[in-house]
Amino acid sequence: MPVFDKNVSRIKMYVLRSGNNKNITWHSIINKDGKEPGIICQNMLNRFNNYVRDRPALKQTINVIQFYEKGNLIGTSTL
């Protein structure tokens, strides 16, 4: 079974970017989907911060980060 699956993962994180930059979508880790949504979102945000740390140009293009569970907005964040 894959670690991430866009059809199975419970939480989706959308990174909305400015200009002509393509938005980024991350999916929650499937075997962690039993945890509370807030914990899943925080862990996803921590992993994304680690990813962005090595890519300063990417950080400058990020407007907002949105979290969805089963198509419903459950939270927003900024870096």
PDB file as gemmi writes it, atoms N, CA and C in Angstrom:
CRYST1    1.000    1.000    1.000  90.00  90.00  90.00 P 1                      
ATOM      1  N   MET A   1       0.845  -1.178   0.000  1.00  0.00           N  
ATOM      2  CA  MET A   1       0.000   0.000   0.000  1.00  0.00           C  
ATOM      3  C   MET A   1       0.893   1.245   0.000  1.00  0.00           C  
ATOM      4  N   PRO A   2       0.547   2.242  -0.773  1.00  0.00           N  
ATOM      5  CA  PRO A   2       1.375   3.453  -0.828  1.00  0.00           C  
ATOM      6  C   PRO A   2       1.264   4.269   0.461  1.00  0.00           C  
ATOM      7  N   VAL A   3       2.237   5.130   0.686  1.00  0.00           N  
ATOM      8  CA  VAL A   3       2.223   5.999   1.861  1.00  0.00           C  
ATOM      9  C   VAL A   3       1.165   7.088   1.695  1.00  0.00           C  
ATOM     10  N   PHE A   4       1.072   7.654   0.484  1.00  0.00           N  
ATOM     11  CA  PHE A   4       0.094   8.692   0.167  1.00  0.00           C  
ATOM     12  C   PHE A   4      -0.763   8.196  -0.986  1.00  0.00           C  
ATOM     13  N   ASP A   5      -2.025   8.558  -0.991  1.00  0.00           N  
ATOM     14  CA  ASP A   5      -2.906   8.233  -2.115  1.00  0.00           C  
ATOM     15  C   ASP A   5      -3.995   9.288  -2.174  1.00  0.00           C  
ATOM     16  N   LYS A   6      -4.082   9.977  -3.304  1.00  0.00           N  
ATOM     17  CA  LYS A   6      -5.047  11.078  -3.409  1.00  0.00           C  
ATOM     18  C   LYS A   6      -6.485  10.613  -3.252  1.00  0.00           C  
ATOM     19  N   ASN A   7      -6.754   9.332  -3.465  1.00  0.00           N  
ATOM     20  CA  ASN A   7      -8.111   8.814  -3.341  1.00  0.00           C  
ATOM     21  C   ASN A   7      -8.412   8.241  -1.961  1.00  0.00           C  
ATOM     22  N   VAL A   8      -7.376   8.025  -1.145  1.00  0.00           N  
ATOM     23  CA  VAL A   8      -7.558   7.375   0.146  1.00  0.00           C  
ATOM     24  C   VAL A   8      -7.231   8.310   1.313  1.00  0.00           C  
ATOM     25  N   SER A   9      -6.246   9.167   1.162  1.00  0.00           N  
ATOM     26  CA  SER A   9      -5.810  10.043   2.249  1.00  0.00           C  
ATOM     27  C   SER A   9      -6.963  10.894   2.766  1.00  0.00           C  
ATOM     28  N   ARG A  10      -7.033  11.023   4.079  1.00  0.00           N  
ATOM     29  CA  ARG A  10      -8.144  11.717   4.717  1.00  0.00           C  
ATOM     30  C   ARG A  10      -8.039  13.239   4.598  1.00  0.00           C  
ATOM     31  N   ILE A  11      -6.847  13.784   4.737  1.00  0.00           N  
ATOM     32  CA  ILE A  11      -6.633  15.232   4.727  1.00  0.00           C  
ATOM     33  C   ILE A  11      -5.832  15.623   3.488  1.00  0.00           C  
ATOM     34  N   LYS A  12      -6.247  16.712   2.863  1.00  0.00           N  
ATOM     35  CA  LYS A  12      -5.503  17.256   1.726  1.00  0.00           C  
ATOM     36  C   LYS A  12      -5.072  18.674   2.080  1.00  0.00           C  
ATOM     37  N   MET A  13      -3.828  19.000   1.752  1.00  0.00           N  
ATOM     38  CA  MET A  13      -3.289  20.327   2.002  1.00  0.00           C  
ATOM     39  C   MET A  13      -3.026  20.986   0.658  1.00  0.00           C  
ATOM     40  N   TYR A  14      -3.654  22.136   0.444  1.00  0.00           N  
ATOM     41  CA  TYR A  14      -3.466  22.894  -0.787  1.00  0.00           C  
ATOM     42  C   TYR A  14      -2.642  24.134  -0.469  1.00  0.00           C  
ATOM     43  N   VAL A  15      -1.555  24.313  -1.196  1.00  0.00           N  
ATOM     44  CA  VAL A  15      -0.704  25.484  -1.045  1.00  0.00           C  
ATOM     45  C   VAL A  15      -1.009  26.394  -2.228  1.00  0.00           C  
ATOM     46  N   LEU A  16      -1.683  27.510  -1.959  1.00  0.00           N  
ATOM     47  CA  LEU A  16      -2.071  28.441  -3.011  1.00  0.00           C  
ATOM     48  C   LEU A  16      -0.949  29.448  -3.205  1.00  0.00           C  
ATOM     49  N   ARG A  17      -0.504  29.568  -4.464  1.00  0.00           N  
ATOM     50  CA  ARG A  17       0.663  30.397  -4.773  1.00  0.00           C  
ATOM     51  C   ARG A  17       0.287  31.566  -5.669  1.00  0.00           C  
ATOM     52  N   SER A  18       1.091  32.599  -5.620  1.00  0.00           N  
ATOM     53  CA  SER A  18       0.837  33.815  -6.383  1.00  0.00           C  
ATOM     54  C   SER A  18       1.325  33.695  -7.821  1.00  0.00           C  
ATOM     55  N   GLY A  19       0.820  34.597  -8.645  1.00  0.00           N  
ATOM     56  CA  GLY A  19       1.277  34.681 -10.030  1.00  0.00           C  
ATOM     57  C   GLY A  19       0.921  33.451 -10.845  1.00  0.00           C  
ATOM     58  N   ASN A  20       1.786  33.127 -11.777  1.00  0.00           N  
ATOM     59  CA  ASN A  20       1.571  31.978 -12.661  1.00  0.00           C  
ATOM     60  C   ASN A  20       2.139  30.693 -12.090  1.00  0.00           C  
ATOM     61  N   ASN A  21       2.464  30.674 -10.815  1.00  0.00           N  
ATOM     62  CA  ASN A  21       3.016  29.484 -10.169  1.00  0.00           C  
ATOM     63  C   ASN A  21       1.924  28.459  -9.922  1.00  0.00           C  
ATOM     64  N   LYS A  22       2.254  27.219 -10.172  1.00  0.00           N  
ATOM     65  CA  LYS A  22       1.296  26.124  -9.983  1.00  0.00           C  
ATOM     66  C   LYS A  22       1.082  25.864  -8.488  1.00  0.00           C  
ATOM     67  N   ASN A  23      -0.176  25.712  -8.082  1.00  0.00           N  
ATOM     68  CA  ASN A  23      -0.488  25.370  -6.696  1.00  0.00           C  
ATOM     69  C   ASN A  23       0.037  23.988  -6.369  1.00  0.00           C  
ATOM     70  N   ILE A  24       0.262  23.737  -5.088  1.00  0.00           N  
ATOM     71  CA  ILE A  24       0.823  22.464  -4.629  1.00  0.00           C  
ATOM     72  C   ILE A  24      -0.235  21.741  -3.807  1.00  0.00           C  
ATOM     73  N   THR A  25      -0.357  20.432  -3.994  1.00  0.00           N  
ATOM     74  CA  THR A  25      -1.271  19.612  -3.205  1.00  0.00           C  
ATOM     75  C   THR A  25      -0.488  18.503  -2.522  1.00  0.00           C  
ATOM     76  N   TRP A  26      -0.664  18.396  -1.212  1.00  0.00           N  
ATOM     77  CA  TRP A  26      -0.086  17.291  -0.450  1.00  0.00           C  
ATOM     78  C   TRP A  26      -1.228  16.515   0.185  1.00  0.00           C  
ATOM     79  N   HIS A  27      -1.015  15.205   0.359  1.00  0.00           N  
ATOM     80  CA  HIS A  27      -2.016  14.326   0.967  1.00  0.00           C  
ATOM     81  C   HIS A  27      -1.461  13.765   2.266  1.00  0.00           C  
ATOM     82  N   SER A  28      -2.342  13.527   3.230  1.00  0.00           N  
ATOM     83  CA  SER A  28      -1.901  12.998   4.523  1.00  0.00           C  
ATOM     84  C   SER A  28      -1.406  11.559   4.374  1.00  0.00           C  
ATOM     85  N   ILE A  29      -0.553  11.172   5.306  1.00  0.00           N  
ATOM     86  CA  ILE A  29      -0.021   9.806   5.338  1.00  0.00           C  
ATOM     87  C   ILE A  29      -1.159   8.867   5.750  1.00  0.00           C  
ATOM     88  N   ILE A  30      -1.393   7.859   4.944  1.00  0.00           N  
ATOM     89  CA  ILE A  30      -2.561   6.987   5.130  1.00  0.00           C  
ATOM     90  C   ILE A  30      -2.576   6.318   6.500  1.00  0.00           C  
ATOM     91  N   ASN A  31      -1.442   5.802   6.962  1.00  0.00           N  
ATOM     92  CA  ASN A  31      -1.461   5.079   8.234  1.00  0.00           C  
ATOM     93  C   ASN A  31      -1.534   6.017   9.445  1.00  0.00           C  
ATOM     94  N   LYS A  32      -1.527   7.329   9.227  1.00  0.00           N  
ATOM     95  CA  LYS A  32      -1.689   8.311  10.309  1.00  0.00           C  
ATOM     96  C   LYS A  32      -3.092   8.927  10.309  1.00  0.00           C  
ATOM     97  N   ASP A  33      -3.961   8.493   9.399  1.00  0.00           N  
ATOM     98  CA  ASP A  33      -5.283   9.092   9.252  1.00  0.00           C  
ATOM     99  C   ASP A  33      -6.209   8.859  10.437  1.00  0.00           C  
ATOM    100  N   GLY A  34      -5.850   7.992  11.371  1.00  0.00           N  
ATOM    101  CA  GLY A  34      -6.677   7.751  12.547  1.00  0.00           C  
ATOM    102  C   GLY A  34      -6.526   8.819  13.614  1.00  0.00           C  
ATOM    103  N   LYS A  35      -5.542   9.700  13.466  1.00  0.00           N  
ATOM    104  CA  LYS A  35      -5.309  10.751  14.458  1.00  0.00           C  
ATOM    105  C   LYS A  35      -6.296  11.896  14.265  1.00  0.00           C  
ATOM    106  N   GLU A  36      -6.322  12.796  15.234  1.00  0.00           N  
ATOM    107  CA  GLU A  36      -7.176  13.979  15.166  1.00  0.00           C  
ATOM    108  C   GLU A  36      -6.759  14.855  13.983  1.00  0.00           C  
ATOM    109  N   PRO A  37      -7.712  15.509  13.318  1.00  0.00           N  
ATOM    110  CA  PRO A  37      -7.382  16.349  12.155  1.00  0.00           C  
ATOM    111  C   PRO A  37      -6.348  17.433  12.462  1.00  0.00           C  
ATOM    112  N   GLY A  38      -6.425  18.052  13.635  1.00  0.00           N  
ATOM    113  CA  GLY A  38      -5.471  19.103  14.001  1.00  0.00           C  
ATOM    114  C   GLY A  38      -4.050  18.596  14.062  1.00  0.00           C  
ATOM    115  N   ILE A  39      -3.882  17.395  14.576  1.00  0.00           N  
ATOM    116  CA  ILE A  39      -2.538  16.795  14.667  1.00  0.00           C  
ATOM    117  C   ILE A  39      -2.021  16.458  13.276  1.00  0.00           C  
ATOM    118  N   ILE A  40      -2.881  15.907  12.437  1.00  0.00           N  
ATOM    119  CA  ILE A  40      -2.483  15.575  11.061  1.00  0.00           C  
ATOM    120  C   ILE A  40      -2.062  16.840  10.313  1.00  0.00           C  
ATOM    121  N   CYS A  41      -2.872  17.904  10.445  1.00  0.00           N  
ATOM    122  CA  CYS A  41      -2.574  19.161   9.748  1.00  0.00           C  
ATOM    123  C   CYS A  41      -1.255  19.749  10.242  1.00  0.00           C  
ATOM    124  N   GLN A  42      -1.044  19.735  11.559  1.00  0.00           N  
ATOM    125  CA  GLN A  42       0.198  20.282  12.107  1.00  0.00           C  
ATOM    126  C   GLN A  42       1.412  19.499  11.613  1.00  0.00           C  
ATOM    127  N   ASN A  43       1.303  18.182  11.571  1.00  0.00           N  
ATOM    128  CA  ASN A  43       2.418  17.359  11.077  1.00  0.00           C  
ATOM    129  C   ASN A  43       2.678  17.604   9.597  1.00  0.00           C  
ATOM    130  N   MET A  44       1.609  17.776   8.818  1.00  0.00           N  
ATOM    131  CA  MET A  44       1.788  18.080   7.391  1.00  0.00           C  
ATOM    132  C   MET A  44       2.465  19.435   7.222  1.00  0.00           C  
ATOM    133  N   LEU A  45       2.059  20.405   8.024  1.00  0.00           N  
ATOM    134  CA  LEU A  45       2.646  21.738   7.949  1.00  0.00           C  
ATOM    135  C   LEU A  45       4.119  21.703   8.359  1.00  0.00           C  
ATOM    136  N   ASN A  46       4.451  20.914   9.368  1.00  0.00           N  
ATOM    137  CA  ASN A  46       5.855  20.766   9.784  1.00  0.00           C  
ATOM    138  C   ASN A  46       6.693  20.159   8.663  1.00  0.00           C  
ATOM    139  N   ARG A  47       6.175  19.117   8.007  1.00  0.00           N  
ATOM    140  CA  ARG A  47       6.911  18.502   6.902  1.00  0.00           C  
ATOM    141  C   ARG A  47       7.068  19.490   5.744  1.00  0.00           C  
ATOM    142  N   PHE A  48       6.022  20.279   5.479  1.00  0.00           N  
ATOM    143  CA  PHE A  48       6.095  21.254   4.397  1.00  0.00           C  
ATOM    144  C   PHE A  48       7.101  22.356   4.725  1.00  0.00           C  
ATOM    145  N   ASN A  49       7.135  22.805   5.990  1.00  0.00           N  
ATOM    146  CA  ASN A  49       8.132  23.797   6.394  1.00  0.00           C  
ATOM    147  C   ASN A  49       9.547  23.282   6.187  1.00  0.00           C  
ATOM    148  N   ASN A  50       9.782  22.012   6.487  1.00  0.00           N  
ATOM    149  CA  ASN A  50      11.099  21.412   6.242  1.00  0.00           C  
ATOM    150  C   ASN A  50      11.417  21.387   4.754  1.00  0.00           C  
ATOM    151  N   TYR A  51      10.420  21.111   3.940  1.00  0.00           N  
ATOM    152  CA  TYR A  51      10.582  21.089   2.483  1.00  0.00           C  
ATOM    153  C   TYR A  51      10.911  22.488   1.956  1.00  0.00           C  
ATOM    154  N   VAL A  52      10.224  23.503   2.470  1.00  0.00           N  
ATOM    155  CA  VAL A  52      10.391  24.876   1.993  1.00  0.00           C  
ATOM    156  C   VAL A  52      11.708  25.484   2.479  1.00  0.00           C  
ATOM    157  N   ARG A  53      12.193  25.038   3.609  1.00  0.00           N  
ATOM    158  CA  ARG A  53      13.428  25.589   4.180  1.00  0.00           C  
ATOM    159  C   ARG A  53      14.581  25.578   3.179  1.00  0.00           C  
ATOM    160  N   ASP A  54      14.637  24.551   2.351  1.00  0.00           N  
ATOM    161  CA  ASP A  54      15.710  24.432   1.352  1.00  0.00           C  
ATOM    162  C   ASP A  54      15.357  25.104   0.035  1.00  0.00           C  
ATOM    163  N   ARG A  55      14.174  25.716  -0.047  1.00  0.00           N  
ATOM    164  CA  ARG A  55      13.702  26.340  -1.288  1.00  0.00           C  
ATOM    165  C   ARG A  55      13.155  27.738  -0.999  1.00  0.00           C  
ATOM    166  N   PRO A  56      14.035  28.710  -0.720  1.00  0.00           N  
ATOM    167  CA  PRO A  56      13.562  30.052  -0.347  1.00  0.00           C  
ATOM    168  C   PRO A  56      12.733  30.733  -1.434  1.00  0.00           C  
ATOM    169  N   ALA A  57      13.004  30.440  -2.687  1.00  0.00           N  
ATOM    170  CA  ALA A  57      12.223  31.051  -3.773  1.00  0.00           C  
ATOM    171  C   ALA A  57      10.772  30.571  -3.727  1.00  0.00           C  
ATOM    172  N   LEU A  58      10.550  29.339  -3.327  1.00  0.00           N  
ATOM    173  CA  LEU A  58       9.195  28.800  -3.204  1.00  0.00           C  
ATOM    174  C   LEU A  58       8.420  29.523  -2.116  1.00  0.00           C  
ATOM    175  N   LYS A  59       9.063  29.761  -0.998  1.00  0.00           N  
ATOM    176  CA  LYS A  59       8.392  30.406   0.138  1.00  0.00           C  
ATOM    177  C   LYS A  59       7.852  31.782  -0.245  1.00  0.00           C  
ATOM    178  N   GLN A  60       8.548  32.488  -1.090  1.00  0.00           N  
ATOM    179  CA  GLN A  60       8.131  33.838  -1.484  1.00  0.00           C  
ATOM    180  C   GLN A  60       6.851  33.837  -2.318  1.00  0.00           C  
ATOM    181  N   THR A  61       6.499  32.708  -2.920  1.00  0.00           N  
ATOM    182  CA  THR A  61       5.319  32.649  -3.790  1.00  0.00           C  
ATOM    183  C   THR A  61       4.067  32.152  -3.080  1.00  0.00           C  
ATOM    184  N   ILE A  62       4.175  31.739  -1.825  1.00  0.00           N  
ATOM    185  CA  ILE A  62       3.043  31.133  -1.110  1.00  0.00           C  
ATOM    186  C   ILE A  62       2.126  32.210  -0.538  1.00  0.00           C  
ATOM    187  N   ASN A  63       0.845  32.130  -0.869  1.00  0.00           N  
ATOM    188  CA  ASN A  63      -0.160  33.049  -0.333  1.00  0.00           C  
ATOM    189  C   ASN A  63      -0.815  32.482   0.918  1.00  0.00           C  
ATOM    190  N   VAL A  64      -1.364  31.292   0.806  1.00  0.00           N  
ATOM    191  CA  VAL A  64      -2.090  30.681   1.920  1.00  0.00           C  
ATOM    192  C   VAL A  64      -2.045  29.161   1.769  1.00  0.00           C  
ATOM    193  N   ILE A  65      -2.180  28.482   2.891  1.00  0.00           N  
ATOM    194  CA  ILE A  65      -2.239  27.017   2.912  1.00  0.00           C  
ATOM    195  C   ILE A  65      -3.601  26.638   3.477  1.00  0.00           C  
ATOM    196  N   GLN A  66      -4.311  25.763   2.768  1.00  0.00           N  
ATOM    197  CA  GLN A  66      -5.647  25.338   3.194  1.00  0.00           C  
ATOM    198  C   GLN A  66      -5.671  23.830   3.413  1.00  0.00           C  
ATOM    199  N   PHE A  67      -6.405  23.403   4.433  1.00  0.00           N  
ATOM    200  CA  PHE A  67      -6.554  21.987   4.746  1.00  0.00           C  
ATOM    201  C   PHE A  67      -8.008  21.587   4.544  1.00  0.00           C  
ATOM    202  N   TYR A  68      -8.201  20.464   3.872  1.00  0.00           N  
ATOM    203  CA  TYR A  68      -9.545  19.952   3.588  1.00  0.00           C  
ATOM    204  C   TYR A  68      -9.662  18.514   4.078  1.00  0.00           C  
ATOM    205  N   GLU A  69     -10.825  18.205   4.643  1.00  0.00           N  
ATOM    206  CA  GLU A  69     -11.154  16.829   5.009  1.00  0.00           C  
ATOM    207  C   GLU A  69     -12.447  16.474   4.297  1.00  0.00           C  
ATOM    208  N   LYS A  70     -12.381  15.481   3.439  1.00  0.00           N  
ATOM    209  CA  LYS A  70     -13.547  15.036   2.661  1.00  0.00           C  
ATOM    210  C   LYS A  70     -14.216  16.198   1.935  1.00  0.00           C  
ATOM    211  N   GLY A  71     -13.413  17.088   1.363  1.00  0.00           N  
ATOM    212  CA  GLY A  71     -13.920  18.199   0.577  1.00  0.00           C  
ATOM    213  C   GLY A  71     -14.343  19.425   1.364  1.00  0.00           C  
ATOM    214  N   ASN A  72     -14.284  19.368   2.687  1.00  0.00           N  
ATOM    215  CA  ASN A  72     -14.684  20.501   3.538  1.00  0.00           C  
ATOM    216  C   ASN A  72     -13.453  21.192   4.102  1.00  0.00           C  
ATOM    217  N   LEU A  73     -13.424  22.516   3.992  1.00  0.00           N  
ATOM    218  CA  LEU A  73     -12.318  23.305   4.542  1.00  0.00           C  
ATOM    219  C   LEU A  73     -12.326  23.176   6.055  1.00  0.00           C  
ATOM    220  N   ILE A  74     -11.175  22.747   6.623  1.00  0.00           N  
ATOM    221  CA  ILE A  74     -11.096  22.585   8.074  1.00  0.00           C  
ATOM    222  C   ILE A  74     -10.071  23.516   8.704  1.00  0.00           C  
ATOM    223  N   GLY A  75      -9.259  24.213   7.874  1.00  0.00           N  
ATOM    224  CA  GLY A  75      -8.290  25.131   8.449  1.00  0.00           C  
ATOM    225  C   GLY A  75      -7.461  25.818   7.391  1.00  0.00           C  
ATOM    226  N   THR A  76      -6.865  26.938   7.786  1.00  0.00           N  
ATOM    227  CA  THR A  76      -5.962  27.673   6.912  1.00  0.00           C  
ATOM    228  C   THR A  76      -4.718  28.062   7.700  1.00  0.00           C  
ATOM    229  N   SER A  77      -3.651  28.345   6.986  1.00  0.00           N  
ATOM    230  CA  SER A  77      -2.401  28.726   7.622  1.00  0.00           C  
ATOM    231  C   SER A  77      -1.569  29.538   6.643  1.00  0.00           C  
ATOM    232  N   THR A  78      -0.595  30.237   7.186  1.00  0.00           N  
ATOM    233  CA  THR A  78       0.413  30.911   6.373  1.00  0.00           C  
ATOM    234  C   THR A  78       1.775  30.526   6.935  1.00  0.00           C  
ATOM    235  N   LEU A  79       2.807  30.751   6.150  1.00  0.00           N  
ATOM    236  CA  LEU A  79       4.158  30.431   6.646  1.00  0.00           C  
ATOM    237  C   LEU A  79       4.765  31.622   7.339  1.00  0.00           C  
TER     238      LEU A  79                                                      
END                                                                             
